[in-house]
mmCIF file of N, CA and C in Angstrom:
data_model
loop_
_atom_site.group_PDB
_atom_site.id
_atom_site.type_symbol
_atom_site.label_atom_id
_atom_site.label_comp_id
_atom_site.label_asym_id
_atom_site.label_seq_id
_atom_site.Cartn_x
_atom_site.Cartn_y
_atom_site.Cartn_z
ATOM 1 N N ILE A 1 210.566 39.238 -56.537
ATOM 2 C CA ILE A 1 211.519 40.298 -56.825
ATOM 3 C C ILE A 1 212.902 39.669 -56.817
ATOM 4 N N GLU A 2 213.638 39.926 -57.867
ATOM 5 C CA GLU A 2 214.949 39.324 -58.034
ATOM 6 C C GLU A 2 216.019 40.059 -57.234
ATOM 7 N N ARG A 3 216.953 39.286 -56.686
ATOM 8 C CA ARG A 3 218.131 39.871 -56.034
ATOM 9 C C ARG A 3 219.098 40.287 -57.139
ATOM 10 N N PRO A 4 219.628 41.488 -57.073
ATOM 11 C CA PRO A 4 220.564 41.929 -58.113
ATOM 12 C C PRO A 4 221.820 41.071 -58.135
ATOM 13 N N SER A 5 222.031 40.385 -59.234
ATOM 14 C CA SER A 5 223.206 39.544 -59.388
ATOM 15 C C SER A 5 223.515 39.410 -60.869
ATOM 16 N N ALA A 6 224.754 39.658 -61.214
ATOM 17 C CA ALA A 6 225.172 39.489 -62.608
ATOM 18 C C ALA A 6 225.458 38.029 -62.917
ATOM 19 N N ASP A 7 225.557 37.200 -61.873
ATOM 20 C CA ASP A 7 225.945 35.795 -62.047
ATOM 21 C C ASP A 7 224.793 34.838 -62.275
ATOM 22 N N GLY A 8 223.592 35.225 -61.969
ATOM 23 C CA GLY A 8 222.468 34.315 -62.126
ATOM 24 C C GLY A 8 221.201 34.929 -61.574
ATOM 25 N N ARG A 9 220.189 34.130 -61.449
ATOM 26 C CA ARG A 9 218.903 34.604 -60.951
ATOM 27 C C ARG A 9 218.652 34.027 -59.571
ATOM 28 N N GLU A 10 218.299 34.929 -58.663
ATOM 29 C CA GLU A 10 218.084 34.549 -57.274
ATOM 30 C C GLU A 10 216.935 35.379 -56.723
ATOM 31 N N LEU A 11 216.105 34.765 -55.917
ATOM 32 C CA LEU A 11 214.951 35.450 -55.343
ATOM 33 C C LEU A 11 215.371 36.299 -54.148
ATOM 34 N N GLN A 12 215.005 37.572 -54.175
ATOM 35 C CA GLN A 12 215.196 38.446 -53.020
ATOM 36 C C GLN A 12 214.006 38.288 -52.082
ATOM 37 N N MET A 13 212.797 38.394 -52.657
ATOM 38 C CA MET A 13 211.569 38.231 -51.877
ATOM 39 C C MET A 13 210.390 38.133 -52.822
ATOM 40 N N SER A 14 209.270 37.684 -52.296
ATOM 41 C CA SER A 14 208.034 37.698 -53.067
ATOM 42 C C SER A 14 207.015 38.509 -52.282
ATOM 43 N N ILE A 15 206.112 39.136 -53.011
ATOM 44 C CA ILE A 15 205.077 39.963 -52.394
ATOM 45 C C ILE A 15 203.733 39.625 -53.025
ATOM 46 N N PRO A 16 202.663 39.758 -52.269
ATOM 47 C CA PRO A 16 201.337 39.516 -52.850
ATOM 48 C C PRO A 16 200.854 40.747 -53.611
ATOM 49 N N LEU A 17 200.354 40.531 -54.814
ATOM 50 C CA LEU A 17 199.800 41.637 -55.606
ATOM 51 C C LEU A 17 198.377 41.296 -56.007
ATOM 52 N N GLU A 18 197.501 42.258 -55.846
ATOM 53 C CA GLU A 18 196.134 42.117 -56.302
ATOM 54 C C GLU A 18 195.676 43.467 -56.813
ATOM 55 N N ASN A 19 195.235 43.501 -58.071
ATOM 56 C CA ASN A 19 194.831 44.753 -58.704
ATOM 57 C C ASN A 19 195.920 45.811 -58.597
ATOM 58 N N ALA A 20 197.156 45.393 -58.886
ATOM 59 C CA ALA A 20 198.308 46.286 -58.820
ATOM 60 C C ALA A 20 199.311 45.873 -59.882
ATOM 61 N N ALA A 21 200.282 46.729 -60.113
ATOM 62 C CA ALA A 21 201.332 46.451 -61.089
ATOM 63 C C ALA A 21 202.684 46.632 -60.428
ATOM 64 N N ILE A 22 203.685 45.963 -60.982
ATOM 65 C CA ILE A 22 205.037 46.043 -60.436
ATOM 66 C C ILE A 22 206.021 46.245 -61.581
ATOM 67 N N ALA A 23 207.042 47.055 -61.335
ATOM 68 C CA ALA A 23 208.099 47.266 -62.322
ATOM 69 C C ALA A 23 209.417 47.428 -61.575
ATOM 70 N N THR A 24 210.482 46.918 -62.178
ATOM 71 C CA THR A 24 211.813 47.017 -61.577
ATOM 72 C C THR A 24 212.795 47.571 -62.588
ATOM 73 N N ALA A 25 213.592 48.531 -62.152
ATOM 74 C CA ALA A 25 214.720 49.033 -62.935
ATOM 75 C C ALA A 25 215.980 48.571 -62.234
ATOM 76 N N GLY A 26 216.942 48.108 -63.000
ATOM 77 C CA GLY A 26 218.192 47.667 -62.399
ATOM 78 C C GLY A 26 219.340 47.757 -63.376
ATOM 79 N N ASP A 27 220.535 47.851 -62.823
ATOM 80 C CA ASP A 27 221.711 47.893 -63.694
ATOM 81 C C ASP A 27 222.646 46.719 -63.423
ATOM 82 N N TYR A 28 222.108 45.642 -62.894
ATOM 83 C CA TYR A 28 222.932 44.495 -62.527
ATOM 84 C C TYR A 28 223.091 43.485 -63.659
ATOM 85 N N ARG A 29 222.400 43.639 -64.745
ATOM 86 C CA ARG A 29 222.553 42.746 -65.896
ATOM 87 C C ARG A 29 223.315 43.426 -67.035
ATOM 88 N N LYS A 30 222.972 44.679 -67.286
ATOM 89 C CA LYS A 30 223.575 45.383 -68.423
ATOM 90 C C LYS A 30 224.562 46.428 -67.918
ATOM 91 N N PHE A 31 225.818 46.022 -67.835
ATOM 92 C CA PHE A 31 226.910 46.909 -67.445
ATOM 93 C C PHE A 31 228.201 46.282 -67.935
ATOM 94 N N PHE A 32 229.263 47.053 -67.885
ATOM 95 C CA PHE A 32 230.573 46.484 -68.161
ATOM 96 C C PHE A 32 231.594 47.189 -67.284
ATOM 97 N N LYS A 33 232.724 46.540 -67.126
ATOM 98 C CA LYS A 33 233.811 47.130 -66.352
ATOM 99 C C LYS A 33 234.976 47.408 -67.291
ATOM 100 N N TYR A 34 235.537 48.588 -67.124
ATOM 101 C CA TYR A 34 236.672 48.991 -67.945
ATOM 102 C C TYR A 34 237.579 49.860 -67.093
ATOM 103 N N GLY A 35 238.842 49.525 -67.082
ATOM 104 C CA GLY A 35 239.799 50.315 -66.312
ATOM 105 C C GLY A 35 239.456 50.383 -64.827
ATOM 106 N N GLY A 36 238.876 49.306 -64.305
ATOM 107 C CA GLY A 36 238.533 49.268 -62.890
ATOM 108 C C GLY A 36 237.262 50.023 -62.527
ATOM 109 N N ARG A 37 236.573 50.547 -63.527
ATOM 110 C CA ARG A 37 235.340 51.305 -63.287
ATOM 111 C C ARG A 37 234.141 50.560 -63.857
ATOM 112 N N ARG A 38 233.036 50.639 -63.168
ATOM 113 C CA ARG A 38 231.791 49.983 -63.593
ATOM 114 C C ARG A 38 230.957 50.986 -64.390
ATOM 115 N N PHE A 39 230.493 50.588 -65.571
ATOM 116 C CA PHE A 39 229.684 51.448 -66.427
ATOM 117 C C PHE A 39 228.295 50.836 -66.578
ATOM 118 N N SER A 40 227.295 51.515 -66.077
ATOM 119 C CA SER A 40 225.911 51.076 -66.150
ATOM 120 C C SER A 40 225.312 51.448 -67.502
ATOM 121 N N HIS A 41 224.269 50.739 -67.905
ATOM 122 C CA HIS A 41 223.550 51.108 -69.125
ATOM 123 C C HIS A 41 222.534 52.224 -68.851
ATOM 124 N N ILE A 42 222.336 52.562 -67.580
ATOM 125 C CA ILE A 42 221.390 53.622 -67.211
ATOM 126 C C ILE A 42 222.143 54.937 -67.109
ATOM 127 N N ILE A 43 221.675 55.908 -67.866
ATOM 128 C CA ILE A 43 222.354 57.198 -67.969
ATOM 129 C C ILE A 43 221.660 58.237 -67.092
ATOM 130 N N ASP A 44 222.459 58.986 -66.355
ATOM 131 C CA ASP A 44 221.952 60.094 -65.549
ATOM 132 C C ASP A 44 221.802 61.301 -66.469
ATOM 133 N N PRO A 45 220.572 61.777 -66.703
ATOM 134 C CA PRO A 45 220.395 62.901 -67.628
ATOM 135 C C PRO A 45 220.990 64.206 -67.118
ATOM 136 N N ALA A 46 221.284 64.293 -65.824
ATOM 137 C CA ALA A 46 221.876 65.518 -65.277
ATOM 138 C C ALA A 46 223.301 65.725 -65.765
ATOM 139 N N ASN A 47 224.020 64.614 -66.029
ATOM 140 C CA ASN A 47 225.410 64.774 -66.468
ATOM 141 C C ASN A 47 225.748 63.981 -67.737
ATOM 142 N N GLY A 48 224.792 63.203 -68.252
ATOM 143 C CA GLY A 48 225.023 62.428 -69.470
ATOM 144 C C GLY A 48 225.938 61.235 -69.275
ATOM 145 N N GLN A 49 226.215 60.876 -68.031
ATOM 146 C CA GLN A 49 227.118 59.776 -67.719
ATOM 147 C C GLN A 49 226.332 58.583 -67.148
ATOM 148 N N PRO A 50 226.908 57.388 -67.231
ATOM 149 C CA PRO A 50 226.260 56.239 -66.581
ATOM 150 C C PRO A 50 226.166 56.474 -65.069
ATOM 151 N N VAL A 51 225.083 55.989 -64.453
ATOM 152 C CA VAL A 51 224.969 56.134 -63.002
ATOM 153 C C VAL A 51 226.163 55.451 -62.353
ATOM 154 N N ALA A 52 226.684 56.069 -61.306
ATOM 155 C CA ALA A 52 227.911 55.563 -60.679
ATOM 156 C C ALA A 52 227.745 55.520 -59.163
ATOM 157 N N HIS A 53 226.747 54.794 -58.710
ATOM 158 C CA HIS A 53 226.531 54.617 -57.279
ATOM 159 C C HIS A 53 226.167 53.162 -57.025
ATOM 160 N N PRO A 54 226.142 52.724 -55.765
ATOM 161 C CA PRO A 54 225.923 51.305 -55.469
ATOM 162 C C PRO A 54 224.462 50.844 -55.487
ATOM 163 N N LEU A 55 223.522 51.723 -55.828
ATOM 164 C CA LEU A 55 222.127 51.293 -55.928
ATOM 165 C C LEU A 55 221.988 50.417 -57.171
ATOM 166 N N ARG A 56 221.515 49.177 -56.996
ATOM 167 C CA ARG A 56 221.447 48.225 -58.101
ATOM 168 C C ARG A 56 220.058 48.033 -58.662
ATOM 169 N N SER A 57 219.012 48.189 -57.836
ATOM 170 C CA SER A 57 217.665 48.032 -58.383
ATOM 171 C C SER A 57 216.652 48.793 -57.545
ATOM 172 N N VAL A 58 215.589 49.187 -58.226
ATOM 173 C CA VAL A 58 214.439 49.817 -57.573
ATOM 174 C C VAL A 58 213.191 49.141 -58.126
ATOM 175 N N THR A 59 212.367 48.635 -57.229
ATOM 176 C CA THR A 59 211.097 48.026 -57.590
ATOM 177 C C THR A 59 209.981 48.903 -57.075
ATOM 178 N N VAL A 60 209.008 49.182 -57.939
ATOM 179 C CA VAL A 60 207.881 50.049 -57.584
ATOM 180 C C VAL A 60 206.581 49.288 -57.814
ATOM 181 N N VAL A 61 205.667 49.410 -56.864
ATOM 182 C CA VAL A 61 204.317 48.862 -56.999
ATOM 183 C C VAL A 61 203.362 50.047 -57.082
ATOM 184 N N ALA A 62 202.460 50.000 -58.067
ATOM 185 C CA ALA A 62 201.505 51.090 -58.279
ATOM 186 C C ALA A 62 200.205 50.509 -58.824
ATOM 187 N N ASN A 63 199.231 51.364 -59.012
ATOM 188 C CA ASN A 63 197.942 50.927 -59.549
ATOM 189 C C ASN A 63 198.038 50.480 -61.007
ATOM 190 N N ALA A 64 198.923 51.097 -61.773
ATOM 191 C CA ALA A 64 199.083 50.782 -63.193
ATOM 192 C C ALA A 64 200.561 50.596 -63.502
ATOM 193 N N CYS A 65 200.865 49.718 -64.440
ATOM 194 C CA CYS A 65 202.257 49.446 -64.783
ATOM 195 C C CYS A 65 202.954 50.685 -65.338
ATOM 196 N N ILE A 66 202.245 51.497 -66.081
ATOM 197 C CA ILE A 66 202.868 52.702 -66.628
ATOM 198 C C ILE A 66 203.321 53.636 -65.508
ATOM 199 N N GLU A 67 202.592 53.641 -64.403
ATOM 200 C CA GLU A 67 202.989 54.462 -63.248
ATOM 201 C C GLU A 67 204.213 53.848 -62.559
ATOM 202 N N ALA A 68 204.179 52.545 -62.318
ATOM 203 C CA ALA A 68 205.321 51.874 -61.679
ATOM 204 C C ALA A 68 206.578 52.018 -62.536
ATOM 205 N N ASP A 69 206.438 51.804 -63.838
ATOM 206 C CA ASP A 69 207.582 51.905 -64.741
ATOM 207 C C ASP A 69 208.051 53.348 -64.894
ATOM 208 N N GLY A 70 207.137 54.283 -64.733
ATOM 209 C CA GLY A 70 207.502 55.696 -64.806
ATOM 210 C C GLY A 70 208.319 56.168 -63.611
ATOM 211 N N TRP A 71 208.249 55.440 -62.513
ATOM 212 C CA TRP A 71 208.990 55.809 -61.301
ATOM 213 C C TRP A 71 210.298 55.036 -61.134
ATOM 214 N N ASP A 72 210.350 53.773 -61.554
ATOM 215 C CA ASP A 72 211.491 52.937 -61.169
ATOM 216 C C ASP A 72 212.843 53.448 -61.666
ATOM 217 N N THR A 73 212.953 53.788 -62.933
ATOM 218 C CA THR A 73 214.244 54.248 -63.460
ATOM 219 C C THR A 73 214.648 55.612 -62.903
ATOM 220 N N PRO A 74 213.759 56.602 -62.861
ATOM 221 C CA PRO A 74 214.169 57.875 -62.254
ATOM 222 C C PRO A 74 214.634 57.724 -60.802
ATOM 223 N N LEU A 75 213.969 56.863 -60.028
ATOM 224 C CA LEU A 75 214.396 56.651 -58.643
ATOM 225 C C LEU A 75 215.769 56.001 -58.598
ATOM 226 N N LEU A 76 216.038 55.087 -59.526
ATOM 227 C CA LEU A 76 217.362 54.472 -59.604
ATOM 228 C C LEU A 76 218.418 55.515 -59.939
ATOM 229 N N VAL A 77 218.125 56.372 -60.887
ATOM 230 C CA VAL A 77 219.077 57.417 -61.282
ATOM 231 C C VAL A 77 219.408 58.323 -60.098
ATOM 232 N N LEU A 78 218.406 58.636 -59.281
ATOM 233 C CA LEU A 78 218.628 59.533 -58.141
ATOM 234 C C LEU A 78 219.564 58.943 -57.089
ATOM 235 N N GLY A 79 219.665 57.624 -57.035
ATOM 236 C CA GLY A 79 220.493 57.009 -56.004
ATOM 237 C C GLY A 79 219.675 56.745 -54.752
ATOM 238 N N LEU A 80 220.278 56.066 -53.799
ATOM 239 C CA LEU A 80 219.543 55.605 -52.625
ATOM 240 C C LEU A 80 218.953 56.742 -51.792
ATOM 241 N N LYS A 81 219.760 57.669 -51.353
ATOM 242 C CA LYS A 81 219.280 58.714 -50.443
ATOM 243 C C LYS A 81 218.230 59.612 -51.107
ATOM 244 N N ARG A 82 218.583 60.177 -52.249
ATOM 245 C CA ARG A 82 217.644 61.086 -52.928
ATOM 246 C C ARG A 82 216.437 60.339 -53.466
ATOM 247 N N GLY A 83 216.640 59.096 -53.928
ATOM 248 C CA GLY A 83 215.536 58.284 -54.431
ATOM 249 C C GLY A 83 214.519 57.976 -53.344
ATOM 250 N N LEU A 84 215.002 57.565 -52.173
ATOM 251 C CA LEU A 84 214.101 57.302 -51.042
ATOM 252 C C LEU A 84 213.342 58.558 -50.640
ATOM 253 N N GLU A 85 214.039 59.678 -50.568
ATOM 254 C CA GLU A 85 213.397 60.942 -50.203
ATOM 255 C C GLU A 85 212.307 61.314 -51.201
ATOM 256 N N CYS A 86 212.598 61.201 -52.479
ATOM 257 C CA CYS A 86 211.632 61.536 -53.527
ATOM 258 C C CYS A 86 210.422 60.608 -53.467
ATOM 259 N N ALA A 87 210.672 59.303 -53.360
ATOM 260 C CA ALA A 87 209.579 58.345 -53.324
ATOM 261 C C ALA A 87 208.707 58.561 -52.093
ATOM 262 N N ASP A 88 209.325 58.804 -50.946
ATOM 263 C CA ASP A 88 208.544 59.071 -49.732
ATOM 264 C C ASP A 88 207.720 60.350 -49.875
ATOM 265 N N LYS A 89 208.308 61.370 -50.453
ATOM 266 C CA LYS A 89 207.604 62.652 -50.640
ATOM 267 C C LYS A 89 206.354 62.483 -51.497
ATOM 268 N N HIS A 90 206.414 61.582 -52.481
ATOM 269 C CA HIS A 90 205.311 61.405 -53.420
ATOM 270 C C HIS A 90 204.463 60.164 -53.126
ATOM 271 N N GLY A 91 204.711 59.505 -51.998
ATOM 272 C CA GLY A 91 203.900 58.361 -51.606
ATOM 273 C C GLY A 91 204.069 57.140 -52.485
ATOM 274 N N VAL A 92 205.254 56.951 -53.054
ATOM 275 C CA VAL A 92 205.526 55.827 -53.951
ATOM 276 C C VAL A 92 205.952 54.611 -53.126
ATOM 277 N N ALA A 93 205.327 53.472 -53.394
ATOM 278 C CA ALA A 93 205.706 52.218 -52.752
ATOM 279 C C ALA A 93 206.907 51.647 -53.505
ATOM 280 N N ALA A 94 208.087 51.760 -52.911
ATOM 281 C CA ALA A 94 209.310 51.363 -53.602
ATOM 282 C C ALA A 94 210.247 50.593 -52.687
ATOM 283 N N LEU A 95 210.962 49.635 -53.294
ATOM 284 C CA LEU A 95 211.974 48.844 -52.621
ATOM 285 C C LEU A 95 213.296 49.087 -53.335
ATOM 286 N N PHE A 96 214.315 49.477 -52.599
ATOM 287 C CA PHE A 96 215.638 49.789 -53.133
ATOM 288 C C PHE A 96 216.614 48.717 -52.661
ATOM 289 N N ILE A 97 217.425 48.197 -53.579
ATOM 290 C CA ILE A 97 218.464 47.230 -53.214
ATOM 291 C C ILE A 97 219.797 47.799 -53.674
ATOM 292 N N SER A 98 220.708 47.952 -52.719
ATOM 293 C CA SER A 98 222.028 48.485 -53.039
ATOM 294 C C SER A 98 223.100 47.501 -52.600
ATOM 295 N N GLY A 99 224.295 47.697 -53.108
ATOM 296 C CA GLY A 99 225.428 46.874 -52.715
ATOM 297 C C GLY A 99 226.016 46.104 -53.872
ATOM 298 N N GLU A 100 227.108 45.419 -53.568
ATOM 299 C CA GLU A 100 227.842 44.647 -54.574
ATOM 300 C C GLU A 100 227.908 43.176 -54.181
ATOM 301 N N GLY A 101 228.002 42.305 -55.165
ATOM 302 C CA GLY A 101 228.155 40.878 -54.915
ATOM 303 C C GLY A 101 227.047 40.335 -54.039
ATOM 304 N N SER A 102 227.422 39.658 -52.971
ATOM 305 C CA SER A 102 226.420 39.089 -52.067
ATOM 306 C C SER A 102 226.083 40.033 -50.921
ATOM 307 N N ASP A 103 226.711 41.200 -50.891
ATOM 308 C CA ASP A 103 226.483 42.179 -49.828
ATOM 309 C C ASP A 103 225.422 43.192 -50.277
ATOM 310 N N HIS A 104 224.146 42.843 -50.064
ATOM 311 C CA HIS A 104 223.049 43.712 -50.468
ATOM 312 C C HIS A 104 222.323 44.268 -49.254
ATOM 313 N N GLN A 105 221.895 45.514 -49.365
ATOM 314 C CA GLN A 105 221.063 46.133 -48.347
ATOM 315 C C GLN A 105 219.727 46.483 -48.992
ATOM 316 N N VAL A 106 218.647 46.232 -48.256
ATOM 317 C CA VAL A 106 217.299 46.509 -48.741
ATOM 318 C C VAL A 106 216.738 47.689 -47.955
ATOM 319 N N HIS A 107 216.173 48.645 -48.679
ATOM 320 C CA HIS A 107 215.553 49.824 -48.080
ATOM 321 C C HIS A 107 214.173 49.983 -48.706
ATOM 322 N N THR A 108 213.204 50.375 -47.908
ATOM 323 C CA THR A 108 211.845 50.544 -48.424
ATOM 324 C C THR A 108 211.272 51.887 -48.002
ATOM 325 N N THR A 109 210.317 52.358 -48.785
ATOM 326 C CA THR A 109 209.637 53.609 -48.472
ATOM 327 C C THR A 109 208.516 53.349 -47.471
ATOM 328 N N ARG A 110 208.004 54.434 -46.912
ATOM 329 C CA ARG A 110 206.874 54.305 -45.974
ATOM 330 C C ARG A 110 205.663 53.675 -46.662
ATOM 331 N N ALA A 111 205.394 54.038 -47.910
ATOM 332 C CA ALA A 111 204.261 53.472 -48.643
ATOM 333 C C ALA A 111 204.439 51.969 -48.841
ATOM 334 N N TRP A 112 205.658 51.518 -49.115
ATOM 335 C CA TRP A 112 205.940 50.086 -49.253
ATOM 336 C C TRP A 112 205.680 49.385 -47.924
ATOM 337 N N GLN A 113 206.192 49.959 -46.859
ATOM 338 C CA GLN A 113 206.031 49.367 -45.537
ATOM 339 C C GLN A 113 204.565 49.267 -45.140
ATOM 340 N N MET A 114 203.778 50.280 -45.473
ATOM 341 C CA MET A 114 202.361 50.241 -45.172
ATOM 342 C C MET A 114 201.649 49.158 -45.970
ATOM 343 N N GLN A 115 202.074 48.960 -47.211
ATOM 344 C CA GLN A 115 201.426 47.999 -48.098
ATOM 345 C C GLN A 115 201.886 46.560 -47.841
ATOM 346 N N PHE A 116 203.174 46.377 -47.555
ATOM 347 C CA PHE A 116 203.723 45.022 -47.460
ATOM 348 C C PHE A 116 204.332 44.701 -46.093
ATOM 349 N N GLY A 117 204.435 45.687 -45.217
ATOM 350 C CA GLY A 117 204.958 45.449 -43.882
ATOM 351 C C GLY A 117 206.419 45.070 -43.838
ATOM 352 N N GLU A 118 207.179 45.455 -44.832
ATOM 353 C CA GLU A 118 208.602 45.091 -44.863
ATOM 354 C C GLU A 118 209.461 46.327 -44.885
#
């Protein structure tokens, strides 16, 4: 799993997968800054605007890639607090990385912790 960085590629962590799929949504590669504001390529359908919170990536592990990919972007759009709550409510194994630059915080759901112990 990659650490969110616009400057290069860096490993956040690795996890063992067997008969599972993984998908990550992130806005750390495709964004721009204008007038001191950061504009993500991920749009919040509730307001039609780019997401504007410090959550940079969400990684989901599921039985099928279509399921993992179906969860990662919506959880990112929801932001850290609501995304974690939603994923926990639905038993989704998800890892959330928030923050800017080298200051990243990692948060995981109960399902992730049960599966990977992190």
